[in-house]
PDB file of N, CA, C and O in Angstrom:
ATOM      1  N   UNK A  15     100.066 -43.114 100.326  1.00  0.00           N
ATOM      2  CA  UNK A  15     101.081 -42.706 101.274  1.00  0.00           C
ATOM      3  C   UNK A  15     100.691 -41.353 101.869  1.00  0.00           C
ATOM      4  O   UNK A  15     100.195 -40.483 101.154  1.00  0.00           O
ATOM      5  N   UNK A  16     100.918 -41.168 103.202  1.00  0.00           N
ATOM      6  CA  UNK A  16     100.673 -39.931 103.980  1.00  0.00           C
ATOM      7  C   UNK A  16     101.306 -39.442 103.713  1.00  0.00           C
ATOM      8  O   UNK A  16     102.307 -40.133 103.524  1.00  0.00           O
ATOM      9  N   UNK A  17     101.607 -37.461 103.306  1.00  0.00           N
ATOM     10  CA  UNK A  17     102.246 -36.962 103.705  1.00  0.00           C
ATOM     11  C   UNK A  17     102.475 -36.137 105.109  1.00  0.00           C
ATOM     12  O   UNK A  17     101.568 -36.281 105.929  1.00  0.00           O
ATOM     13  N   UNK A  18     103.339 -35.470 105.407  1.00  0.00           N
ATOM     14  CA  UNK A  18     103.188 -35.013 106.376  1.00  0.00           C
ATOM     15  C   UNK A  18     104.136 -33.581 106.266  1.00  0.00           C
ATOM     16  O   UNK A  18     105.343 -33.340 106.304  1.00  0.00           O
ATOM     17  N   UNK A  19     102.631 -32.617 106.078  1.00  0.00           N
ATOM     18  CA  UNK A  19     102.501 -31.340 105.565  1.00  0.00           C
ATOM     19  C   UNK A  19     103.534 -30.212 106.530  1.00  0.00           C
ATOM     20  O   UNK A  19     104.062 -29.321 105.866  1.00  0.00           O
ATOM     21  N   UNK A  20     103.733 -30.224 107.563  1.00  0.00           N
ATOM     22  CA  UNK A  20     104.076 -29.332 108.154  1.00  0.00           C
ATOM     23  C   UNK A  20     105.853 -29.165 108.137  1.00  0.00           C
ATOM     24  O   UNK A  20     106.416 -28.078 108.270  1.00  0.00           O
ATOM     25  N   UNK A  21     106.624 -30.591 107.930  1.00  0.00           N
ATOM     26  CA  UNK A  21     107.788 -30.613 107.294  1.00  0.00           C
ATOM     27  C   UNK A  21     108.136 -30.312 105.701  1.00  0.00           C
ATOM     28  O   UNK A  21     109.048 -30.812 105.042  1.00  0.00           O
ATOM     29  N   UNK A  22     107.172 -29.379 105.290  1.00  0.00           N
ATOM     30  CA  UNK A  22     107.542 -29.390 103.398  1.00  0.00           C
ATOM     31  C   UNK A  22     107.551 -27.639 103.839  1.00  0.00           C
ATOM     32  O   UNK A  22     107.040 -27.180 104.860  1.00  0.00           O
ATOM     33  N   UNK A  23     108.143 -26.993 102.961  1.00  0.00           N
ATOM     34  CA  UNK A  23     108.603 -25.608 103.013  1.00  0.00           C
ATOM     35  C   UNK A  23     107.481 -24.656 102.097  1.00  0.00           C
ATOM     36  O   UNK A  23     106.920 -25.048 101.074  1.00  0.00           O
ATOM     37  N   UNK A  24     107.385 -23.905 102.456  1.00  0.00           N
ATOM     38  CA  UNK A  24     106.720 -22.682 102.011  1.00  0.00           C
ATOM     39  C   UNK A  24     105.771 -22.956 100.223  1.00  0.00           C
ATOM     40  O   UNK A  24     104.638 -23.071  99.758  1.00  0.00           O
ATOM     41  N   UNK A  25     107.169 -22.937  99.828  1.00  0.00           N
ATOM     42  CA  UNK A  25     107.043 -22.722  98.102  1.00  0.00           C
ATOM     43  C   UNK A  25     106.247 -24.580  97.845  1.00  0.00           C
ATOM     44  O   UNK A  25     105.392 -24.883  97.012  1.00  0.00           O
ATOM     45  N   UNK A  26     106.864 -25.432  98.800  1.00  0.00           N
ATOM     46  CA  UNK A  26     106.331 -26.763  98.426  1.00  0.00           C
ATOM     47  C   UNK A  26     104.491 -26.759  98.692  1.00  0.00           C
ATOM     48  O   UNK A  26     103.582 -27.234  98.011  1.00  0.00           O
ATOM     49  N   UNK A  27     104.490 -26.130  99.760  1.00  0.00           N
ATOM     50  CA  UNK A  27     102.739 -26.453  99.718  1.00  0.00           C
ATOM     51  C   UNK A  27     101.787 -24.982  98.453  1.00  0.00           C
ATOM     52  O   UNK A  27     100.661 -24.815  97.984  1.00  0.00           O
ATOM     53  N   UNK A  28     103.063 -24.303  98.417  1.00  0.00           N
ATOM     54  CA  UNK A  28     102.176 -23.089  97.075  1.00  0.00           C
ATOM     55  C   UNK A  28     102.009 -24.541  96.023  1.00  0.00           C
ATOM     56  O   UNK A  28     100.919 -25.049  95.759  1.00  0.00           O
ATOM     57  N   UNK A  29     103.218 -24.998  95.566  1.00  0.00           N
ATOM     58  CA  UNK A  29     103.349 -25.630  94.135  1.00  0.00           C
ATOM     59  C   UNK A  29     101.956 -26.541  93.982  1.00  0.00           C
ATOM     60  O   UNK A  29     101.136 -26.583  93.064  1.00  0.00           O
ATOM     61  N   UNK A  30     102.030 -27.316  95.366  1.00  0.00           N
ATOM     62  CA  UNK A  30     100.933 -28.917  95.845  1.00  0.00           C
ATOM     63  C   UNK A  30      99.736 -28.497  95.790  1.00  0.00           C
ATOM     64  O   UNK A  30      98.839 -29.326  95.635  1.00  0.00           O
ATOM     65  N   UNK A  31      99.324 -26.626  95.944  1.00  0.00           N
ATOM     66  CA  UNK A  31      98.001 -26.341  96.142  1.00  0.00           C
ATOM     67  C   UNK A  31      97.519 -26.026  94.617  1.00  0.00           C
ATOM     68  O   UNK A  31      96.386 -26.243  94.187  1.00  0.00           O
ATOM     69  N   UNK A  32      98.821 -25.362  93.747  1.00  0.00           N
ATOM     70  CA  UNK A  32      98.615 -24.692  92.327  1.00  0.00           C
ATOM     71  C   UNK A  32      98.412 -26.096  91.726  1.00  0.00           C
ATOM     72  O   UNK A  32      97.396 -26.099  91.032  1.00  0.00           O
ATOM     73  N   UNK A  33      98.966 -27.158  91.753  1.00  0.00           N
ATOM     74  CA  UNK A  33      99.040 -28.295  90.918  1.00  0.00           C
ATOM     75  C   UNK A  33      97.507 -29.245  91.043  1.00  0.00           C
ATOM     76  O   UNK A  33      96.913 -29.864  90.160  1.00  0.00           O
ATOM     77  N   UNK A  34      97.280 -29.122  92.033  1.00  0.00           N
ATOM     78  CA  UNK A  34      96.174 -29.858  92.583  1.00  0.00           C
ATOM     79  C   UNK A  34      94.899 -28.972  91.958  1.00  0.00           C
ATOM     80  O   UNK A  34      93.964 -29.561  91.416  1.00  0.00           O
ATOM     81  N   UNK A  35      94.922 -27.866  92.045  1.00  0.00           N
ATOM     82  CA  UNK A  35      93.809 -26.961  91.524  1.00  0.00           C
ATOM     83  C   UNK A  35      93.608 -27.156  90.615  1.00  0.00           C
ATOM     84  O   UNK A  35      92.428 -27.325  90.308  1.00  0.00           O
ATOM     85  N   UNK A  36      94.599 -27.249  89.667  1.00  0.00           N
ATOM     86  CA  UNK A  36      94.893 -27.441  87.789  1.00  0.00           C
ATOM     87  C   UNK A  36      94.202 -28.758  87.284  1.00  0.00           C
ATOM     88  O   UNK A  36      93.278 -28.909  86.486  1.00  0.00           O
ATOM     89  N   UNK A  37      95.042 -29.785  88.099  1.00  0.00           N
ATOM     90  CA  UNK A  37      94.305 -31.036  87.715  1.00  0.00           C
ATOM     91  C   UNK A  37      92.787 -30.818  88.636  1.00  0.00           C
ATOM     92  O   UNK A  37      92.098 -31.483  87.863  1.00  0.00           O
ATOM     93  N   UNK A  38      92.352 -30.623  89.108  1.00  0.00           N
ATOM     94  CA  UNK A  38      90.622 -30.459  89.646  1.00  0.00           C
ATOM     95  C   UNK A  38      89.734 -29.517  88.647  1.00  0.00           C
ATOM     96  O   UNK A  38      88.508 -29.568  88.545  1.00  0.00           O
ATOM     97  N   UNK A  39      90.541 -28.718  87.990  1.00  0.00           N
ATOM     98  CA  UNK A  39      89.994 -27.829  86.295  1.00  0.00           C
ATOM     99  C   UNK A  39      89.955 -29.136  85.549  1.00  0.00           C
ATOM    100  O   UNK A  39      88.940 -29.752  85.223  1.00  0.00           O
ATOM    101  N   UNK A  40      91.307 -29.494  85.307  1.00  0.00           N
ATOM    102  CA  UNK A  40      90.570 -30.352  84.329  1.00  0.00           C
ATOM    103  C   UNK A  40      89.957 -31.229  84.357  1.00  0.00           C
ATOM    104  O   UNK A  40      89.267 -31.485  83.369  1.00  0.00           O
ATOM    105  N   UNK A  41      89.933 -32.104  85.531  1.00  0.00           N
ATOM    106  CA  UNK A  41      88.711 -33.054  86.024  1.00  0.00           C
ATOM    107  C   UNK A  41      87.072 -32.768  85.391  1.00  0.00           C
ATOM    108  O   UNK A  41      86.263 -33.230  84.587  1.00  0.00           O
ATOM    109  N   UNK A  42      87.226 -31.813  86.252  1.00  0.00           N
ATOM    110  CA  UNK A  42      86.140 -30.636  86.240  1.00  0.00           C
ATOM    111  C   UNK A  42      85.195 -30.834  84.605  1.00  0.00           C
ATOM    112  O   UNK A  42      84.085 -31.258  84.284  1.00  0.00           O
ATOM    113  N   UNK A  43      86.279 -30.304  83.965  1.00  0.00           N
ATOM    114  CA  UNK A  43      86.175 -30.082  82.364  1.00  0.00           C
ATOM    115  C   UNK A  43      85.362 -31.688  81.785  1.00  0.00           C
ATOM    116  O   UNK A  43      84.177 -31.725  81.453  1.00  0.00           O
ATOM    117  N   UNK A  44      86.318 -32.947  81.764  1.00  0.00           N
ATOM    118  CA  UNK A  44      86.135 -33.829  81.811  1.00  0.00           C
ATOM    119  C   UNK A  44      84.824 -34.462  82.194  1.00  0.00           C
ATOM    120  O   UNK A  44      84.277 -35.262  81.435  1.00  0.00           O
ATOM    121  N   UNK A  45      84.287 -34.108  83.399  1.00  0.00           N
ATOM    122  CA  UNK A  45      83.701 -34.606  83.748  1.00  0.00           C
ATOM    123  C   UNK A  45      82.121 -33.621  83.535  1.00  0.00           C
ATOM    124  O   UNK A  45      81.012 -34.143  83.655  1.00  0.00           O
ATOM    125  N   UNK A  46      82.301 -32.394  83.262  1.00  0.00           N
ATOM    126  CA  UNK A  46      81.131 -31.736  82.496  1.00  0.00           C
ATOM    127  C   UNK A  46      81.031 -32.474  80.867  1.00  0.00           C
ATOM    128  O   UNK A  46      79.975 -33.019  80.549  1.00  0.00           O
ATOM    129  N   UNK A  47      81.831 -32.449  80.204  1.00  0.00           N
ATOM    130  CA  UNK A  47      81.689 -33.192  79.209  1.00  0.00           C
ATOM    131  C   UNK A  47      80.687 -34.296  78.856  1.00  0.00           C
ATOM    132  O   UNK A  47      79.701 -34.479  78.142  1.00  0.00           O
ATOM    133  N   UNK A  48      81.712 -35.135  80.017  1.00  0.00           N
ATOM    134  CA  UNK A  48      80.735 -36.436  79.928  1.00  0.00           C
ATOM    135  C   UNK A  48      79.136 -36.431  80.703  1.00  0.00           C
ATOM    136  O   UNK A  48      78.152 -36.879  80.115  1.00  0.00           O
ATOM    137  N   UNK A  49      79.080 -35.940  81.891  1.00  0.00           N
ATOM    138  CA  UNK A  49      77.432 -35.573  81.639  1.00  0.00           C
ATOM    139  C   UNK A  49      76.301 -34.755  80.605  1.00  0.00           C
ATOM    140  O   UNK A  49      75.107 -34.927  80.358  1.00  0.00           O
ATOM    141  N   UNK A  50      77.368 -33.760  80.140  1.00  0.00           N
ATOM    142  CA  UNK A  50      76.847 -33.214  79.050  1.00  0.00           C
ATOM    143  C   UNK A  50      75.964 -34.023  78.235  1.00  0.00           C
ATOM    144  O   UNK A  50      74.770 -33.846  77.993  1.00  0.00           O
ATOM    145  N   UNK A  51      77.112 -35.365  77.674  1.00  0.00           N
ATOM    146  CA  UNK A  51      76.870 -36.147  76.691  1.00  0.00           C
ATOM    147  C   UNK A  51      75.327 -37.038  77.236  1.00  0.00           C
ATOM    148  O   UNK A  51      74.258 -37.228  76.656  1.00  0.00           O
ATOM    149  N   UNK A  52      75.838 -37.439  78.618  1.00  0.00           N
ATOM    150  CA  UNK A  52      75.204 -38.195  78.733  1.00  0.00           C
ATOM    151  C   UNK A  52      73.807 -38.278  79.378  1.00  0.00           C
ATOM    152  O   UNK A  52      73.054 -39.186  79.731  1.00  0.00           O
ATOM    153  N   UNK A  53      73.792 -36.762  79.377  1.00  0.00           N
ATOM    154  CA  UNK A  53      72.494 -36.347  79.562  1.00  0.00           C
ATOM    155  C   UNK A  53      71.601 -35.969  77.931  1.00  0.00           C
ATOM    156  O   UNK A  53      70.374 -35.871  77.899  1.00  0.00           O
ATOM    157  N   UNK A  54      72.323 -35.830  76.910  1.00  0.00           N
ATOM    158  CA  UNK A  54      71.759 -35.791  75.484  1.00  0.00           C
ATOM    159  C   UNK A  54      71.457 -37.499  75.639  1.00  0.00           C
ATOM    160  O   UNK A  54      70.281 -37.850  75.733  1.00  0.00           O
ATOM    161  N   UNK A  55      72.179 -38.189  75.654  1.00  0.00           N
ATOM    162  CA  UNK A  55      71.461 -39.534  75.568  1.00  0.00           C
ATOM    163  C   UNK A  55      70.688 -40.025  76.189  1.00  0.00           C
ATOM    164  O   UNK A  55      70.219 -41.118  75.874  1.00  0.00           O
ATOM    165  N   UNK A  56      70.264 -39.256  77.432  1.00  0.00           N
ATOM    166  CA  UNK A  56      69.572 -39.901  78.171  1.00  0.00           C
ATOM    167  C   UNK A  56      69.902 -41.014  79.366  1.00  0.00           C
ATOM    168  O   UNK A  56      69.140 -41.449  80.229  1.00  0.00           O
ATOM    169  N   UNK A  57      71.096 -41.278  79.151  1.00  0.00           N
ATOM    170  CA  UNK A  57      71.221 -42.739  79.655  1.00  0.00           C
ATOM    171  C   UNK A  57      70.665 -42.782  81.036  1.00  0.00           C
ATOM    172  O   UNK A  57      70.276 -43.892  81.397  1.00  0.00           O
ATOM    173  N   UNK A  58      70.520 -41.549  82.094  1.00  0.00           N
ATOM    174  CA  UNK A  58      69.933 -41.871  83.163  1.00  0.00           C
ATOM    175  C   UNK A  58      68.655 -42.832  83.325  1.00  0.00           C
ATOM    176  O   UNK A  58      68.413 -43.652  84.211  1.00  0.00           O
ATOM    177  N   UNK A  59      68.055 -42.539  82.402  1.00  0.00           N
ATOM    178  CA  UNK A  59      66.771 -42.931  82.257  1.00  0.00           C
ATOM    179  C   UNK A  59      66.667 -44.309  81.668  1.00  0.00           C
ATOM    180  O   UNK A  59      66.166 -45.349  82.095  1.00  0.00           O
ATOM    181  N   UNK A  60      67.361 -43.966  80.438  1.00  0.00           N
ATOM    182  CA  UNK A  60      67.235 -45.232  79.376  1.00  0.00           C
ATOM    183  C   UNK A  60      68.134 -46.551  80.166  1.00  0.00           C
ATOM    184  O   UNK A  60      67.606 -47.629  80.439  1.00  0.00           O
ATOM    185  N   UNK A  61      69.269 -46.286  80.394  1.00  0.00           N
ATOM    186  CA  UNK A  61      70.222 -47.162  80.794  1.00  0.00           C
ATOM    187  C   UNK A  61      69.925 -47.983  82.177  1.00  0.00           C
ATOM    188  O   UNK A  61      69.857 -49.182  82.451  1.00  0.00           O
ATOM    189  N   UNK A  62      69.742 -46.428  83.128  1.00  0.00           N
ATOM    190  CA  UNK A  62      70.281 -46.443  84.590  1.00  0.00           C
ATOM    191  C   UNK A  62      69.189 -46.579  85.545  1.00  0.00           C
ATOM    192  O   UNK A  62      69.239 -46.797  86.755  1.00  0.00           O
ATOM    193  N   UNK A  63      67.958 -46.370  84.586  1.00  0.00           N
ATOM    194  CA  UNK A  63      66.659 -46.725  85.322  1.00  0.00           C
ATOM    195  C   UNK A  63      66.535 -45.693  86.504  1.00  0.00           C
ATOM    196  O   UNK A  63      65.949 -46.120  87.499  1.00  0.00           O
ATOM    197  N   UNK A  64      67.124 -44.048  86.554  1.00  0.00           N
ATOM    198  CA  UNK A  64      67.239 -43.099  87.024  1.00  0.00           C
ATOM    199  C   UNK A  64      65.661 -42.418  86.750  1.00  0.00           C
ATOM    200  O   UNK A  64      65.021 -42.875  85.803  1.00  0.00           O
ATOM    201  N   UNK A  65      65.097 -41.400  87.535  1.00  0.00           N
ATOM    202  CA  UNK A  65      64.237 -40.715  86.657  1.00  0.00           C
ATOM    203  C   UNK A  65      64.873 -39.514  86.070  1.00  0.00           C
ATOM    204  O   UNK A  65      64.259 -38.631  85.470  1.00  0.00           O
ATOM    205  N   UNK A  66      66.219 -39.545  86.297  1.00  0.00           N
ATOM    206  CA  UNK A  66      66.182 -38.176  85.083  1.00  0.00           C
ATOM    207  C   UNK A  66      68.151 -38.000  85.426  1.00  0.00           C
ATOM    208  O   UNK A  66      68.598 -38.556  86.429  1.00  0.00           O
ATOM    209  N   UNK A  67      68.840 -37.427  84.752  1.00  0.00           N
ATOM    210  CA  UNK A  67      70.114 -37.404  84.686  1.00  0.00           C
ATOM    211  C   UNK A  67      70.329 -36.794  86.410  1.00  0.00           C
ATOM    212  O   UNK A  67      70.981 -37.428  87.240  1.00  0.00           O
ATOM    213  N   UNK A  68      69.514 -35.213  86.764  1.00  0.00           N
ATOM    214  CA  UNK A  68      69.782 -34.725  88.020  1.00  0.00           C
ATOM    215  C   UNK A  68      69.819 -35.924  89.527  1.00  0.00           C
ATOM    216  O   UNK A  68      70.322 -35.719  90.631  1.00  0.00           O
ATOM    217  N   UNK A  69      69.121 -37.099  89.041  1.00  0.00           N
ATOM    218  CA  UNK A  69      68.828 -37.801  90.057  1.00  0.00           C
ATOM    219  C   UNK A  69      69.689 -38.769  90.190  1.00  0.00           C
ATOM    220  O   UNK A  69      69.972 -39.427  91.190  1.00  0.00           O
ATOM    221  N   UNK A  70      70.107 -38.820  89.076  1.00  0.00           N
ATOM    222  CA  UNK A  70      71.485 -39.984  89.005  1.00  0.00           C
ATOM    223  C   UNK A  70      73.061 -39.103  89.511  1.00  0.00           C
ATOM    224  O   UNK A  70      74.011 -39.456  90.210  1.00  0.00           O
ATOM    225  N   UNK A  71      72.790 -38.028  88.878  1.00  0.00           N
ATOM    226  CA  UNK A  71      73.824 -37.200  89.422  1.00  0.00           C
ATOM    227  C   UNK A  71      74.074 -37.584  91.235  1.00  0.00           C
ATOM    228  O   UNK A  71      75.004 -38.196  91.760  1.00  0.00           O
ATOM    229  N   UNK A  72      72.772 -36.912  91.903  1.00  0.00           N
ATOM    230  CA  UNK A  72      72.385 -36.930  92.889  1.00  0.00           C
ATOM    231  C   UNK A  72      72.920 -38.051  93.929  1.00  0.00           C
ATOM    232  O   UNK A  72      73.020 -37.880  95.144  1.00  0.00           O
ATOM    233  N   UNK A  73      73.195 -39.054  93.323  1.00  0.00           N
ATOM    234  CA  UNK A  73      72.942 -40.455  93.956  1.00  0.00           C
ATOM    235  C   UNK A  73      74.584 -40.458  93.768  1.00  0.00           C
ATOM    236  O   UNK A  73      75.262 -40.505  94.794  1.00  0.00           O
ATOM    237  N   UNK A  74      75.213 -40.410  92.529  1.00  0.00           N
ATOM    238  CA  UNK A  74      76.467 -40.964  92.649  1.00  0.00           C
ATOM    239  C   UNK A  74      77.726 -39.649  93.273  1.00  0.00           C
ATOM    240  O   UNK A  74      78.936 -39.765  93.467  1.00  0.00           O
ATOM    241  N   UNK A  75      76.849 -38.515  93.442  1.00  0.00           N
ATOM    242  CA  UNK A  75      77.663 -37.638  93.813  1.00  0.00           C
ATOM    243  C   UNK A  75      77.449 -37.497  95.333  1.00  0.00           C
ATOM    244  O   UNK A  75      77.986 -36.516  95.846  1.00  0.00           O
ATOM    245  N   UNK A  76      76.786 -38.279  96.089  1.00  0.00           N
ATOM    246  CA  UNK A  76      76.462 -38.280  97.382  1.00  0.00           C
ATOM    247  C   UNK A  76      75.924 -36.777  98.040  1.00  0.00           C
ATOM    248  O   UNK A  76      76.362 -36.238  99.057  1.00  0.00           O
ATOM    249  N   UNK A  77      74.545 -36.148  96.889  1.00  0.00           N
ATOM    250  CA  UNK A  77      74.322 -35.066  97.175  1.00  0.00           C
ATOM    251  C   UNK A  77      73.601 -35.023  98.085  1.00  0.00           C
ATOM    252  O   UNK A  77      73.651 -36.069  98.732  1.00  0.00           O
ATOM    253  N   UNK A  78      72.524 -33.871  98.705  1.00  0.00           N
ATOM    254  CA  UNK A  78      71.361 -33.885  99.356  1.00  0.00           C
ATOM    255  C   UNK A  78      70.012 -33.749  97.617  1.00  0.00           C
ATOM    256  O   UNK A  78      70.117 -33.474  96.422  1.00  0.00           O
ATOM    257  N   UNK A  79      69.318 -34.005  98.235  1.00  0.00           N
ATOM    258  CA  UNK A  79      67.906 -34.153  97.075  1.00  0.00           C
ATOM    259  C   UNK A  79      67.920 -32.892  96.552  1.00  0.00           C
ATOM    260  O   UNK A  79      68.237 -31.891  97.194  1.00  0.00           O
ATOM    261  N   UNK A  80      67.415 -32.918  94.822  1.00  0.00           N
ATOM    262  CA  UNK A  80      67.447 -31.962  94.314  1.00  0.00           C
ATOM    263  C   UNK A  80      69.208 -30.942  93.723  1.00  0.00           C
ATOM    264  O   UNK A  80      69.234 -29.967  92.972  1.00  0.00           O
ATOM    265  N   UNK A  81      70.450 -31.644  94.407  1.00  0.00           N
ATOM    266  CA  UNK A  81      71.624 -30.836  94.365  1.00  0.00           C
ATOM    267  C   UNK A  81      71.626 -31.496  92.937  1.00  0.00           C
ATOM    268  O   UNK A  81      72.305 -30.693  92.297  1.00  0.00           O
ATOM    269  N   UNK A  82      71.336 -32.284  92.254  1.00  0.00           N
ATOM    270  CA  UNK A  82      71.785 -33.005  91.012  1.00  0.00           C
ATOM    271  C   UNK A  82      70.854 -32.667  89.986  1.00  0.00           C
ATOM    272  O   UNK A  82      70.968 -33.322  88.949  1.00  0.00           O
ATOM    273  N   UNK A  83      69.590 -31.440  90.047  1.00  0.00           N
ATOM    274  CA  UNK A  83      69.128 -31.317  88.883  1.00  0.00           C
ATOM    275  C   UNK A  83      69.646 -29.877  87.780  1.00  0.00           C
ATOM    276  O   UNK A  83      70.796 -29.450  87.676  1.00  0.00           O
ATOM    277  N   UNK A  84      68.458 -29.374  87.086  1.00  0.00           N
ATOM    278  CA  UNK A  84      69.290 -28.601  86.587  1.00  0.00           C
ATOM    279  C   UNK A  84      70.185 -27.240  86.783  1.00  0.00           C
ATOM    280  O   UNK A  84      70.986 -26.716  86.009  1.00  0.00           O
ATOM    281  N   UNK A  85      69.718 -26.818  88.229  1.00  0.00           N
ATOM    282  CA  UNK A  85      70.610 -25.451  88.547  1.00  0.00           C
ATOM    283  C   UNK A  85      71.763 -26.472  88.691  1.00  0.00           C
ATOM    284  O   UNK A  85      72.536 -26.494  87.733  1.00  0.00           O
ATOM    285  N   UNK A  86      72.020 -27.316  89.703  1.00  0.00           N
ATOM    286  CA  UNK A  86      73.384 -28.066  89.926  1.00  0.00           C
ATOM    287  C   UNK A  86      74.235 -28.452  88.730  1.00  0.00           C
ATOM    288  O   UNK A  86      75.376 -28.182  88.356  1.00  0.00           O
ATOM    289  N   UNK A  87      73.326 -29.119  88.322  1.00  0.00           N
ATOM    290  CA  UNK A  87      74.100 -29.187  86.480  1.00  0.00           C
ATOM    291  C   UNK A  87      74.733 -28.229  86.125  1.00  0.00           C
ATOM    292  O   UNK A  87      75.947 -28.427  86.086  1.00  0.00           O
ATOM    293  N   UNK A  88      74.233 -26.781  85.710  1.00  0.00           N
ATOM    294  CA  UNK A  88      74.889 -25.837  85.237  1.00  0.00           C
ATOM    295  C   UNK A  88      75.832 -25.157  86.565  1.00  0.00           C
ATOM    296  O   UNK A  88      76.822 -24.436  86.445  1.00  0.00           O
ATOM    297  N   UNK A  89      75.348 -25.515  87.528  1.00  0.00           N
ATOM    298  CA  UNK A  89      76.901 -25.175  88.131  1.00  0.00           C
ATOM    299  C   UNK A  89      77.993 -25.910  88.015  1.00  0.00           C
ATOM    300  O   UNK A  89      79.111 -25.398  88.079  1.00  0.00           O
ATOM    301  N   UNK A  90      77.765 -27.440  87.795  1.00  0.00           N
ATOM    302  CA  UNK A  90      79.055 -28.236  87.350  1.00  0.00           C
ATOM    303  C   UNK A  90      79.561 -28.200  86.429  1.00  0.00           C
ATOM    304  O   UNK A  90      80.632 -28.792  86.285  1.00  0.00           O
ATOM    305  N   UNK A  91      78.879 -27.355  85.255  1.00  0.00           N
ATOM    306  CA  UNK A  91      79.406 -26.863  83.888  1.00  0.00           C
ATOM    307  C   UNK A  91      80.277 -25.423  84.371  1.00  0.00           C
ATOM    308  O   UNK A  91      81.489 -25.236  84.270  1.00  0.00           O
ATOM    309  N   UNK A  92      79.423 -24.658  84.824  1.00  0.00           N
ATOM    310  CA  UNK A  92      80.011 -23.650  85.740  1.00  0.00           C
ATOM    311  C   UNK A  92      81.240 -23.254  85.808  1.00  0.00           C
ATOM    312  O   UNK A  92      81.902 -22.482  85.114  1.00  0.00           O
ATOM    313  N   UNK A  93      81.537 -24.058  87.003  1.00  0.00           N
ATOM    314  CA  UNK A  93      82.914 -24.723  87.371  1.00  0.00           C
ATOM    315  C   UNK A  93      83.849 -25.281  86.310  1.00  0.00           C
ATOM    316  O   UNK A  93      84.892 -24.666  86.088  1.00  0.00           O
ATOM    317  N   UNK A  94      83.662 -26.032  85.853  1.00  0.00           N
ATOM    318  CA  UNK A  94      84.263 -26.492  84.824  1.00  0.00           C
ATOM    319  C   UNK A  94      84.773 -25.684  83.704  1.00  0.00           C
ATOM    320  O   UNK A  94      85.833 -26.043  83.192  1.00  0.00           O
ATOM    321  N   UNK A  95      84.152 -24.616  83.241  1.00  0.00           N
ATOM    322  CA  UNK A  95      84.705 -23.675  82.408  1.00  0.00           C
ATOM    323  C   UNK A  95      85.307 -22.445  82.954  1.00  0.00           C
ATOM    324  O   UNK A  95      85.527 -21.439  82.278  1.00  0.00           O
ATOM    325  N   UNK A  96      85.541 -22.563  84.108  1.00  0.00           N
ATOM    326  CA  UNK A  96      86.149 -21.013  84.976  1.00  0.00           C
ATOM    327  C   UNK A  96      87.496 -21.331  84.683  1.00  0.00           C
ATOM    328  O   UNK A  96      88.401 -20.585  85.054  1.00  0.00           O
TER     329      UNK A  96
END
């Protein structure tokens, strides 16, 4: 469903921006986790027939080349713990 932002009051788009941020932390969190993991296992490689976790990253995060290895990694950990 659309909303339509310009009829909601002041304090309503503070709350929609604070709430939305919160859940995108913990996404965030979540989702460092699980590459974490799943870069100890390997599965890019082993599973996904990736050459390496950054490249699988790469692909499902609709990056440009190279945004999915390891500087990008540790910025998505980064993020995730701020």
């Amino acid at each position: 469903a659309e909303t339509f932002w310009a009829a909601r009051s002041d304090e309503e788009l503070v709350e929609v921006v604070g709430l939305v941020q919160q859940l995108a932390s913990v996404l965030a969190v979540v989702e460092a986790g699980a590459v974490a993991e799943a870069d100890a296992r390997d599965l890019a490689k082993q599973k996904l027939h990736y050459g390496s976790t950054g490249d699988w990253l790469t692909h499902v995060g609709g990056l440009r080349r190279g945004e999915g290895r390891p500087a990008g990694l540790r910025e998505v950990l980064r993020r995730a713990l701020v």
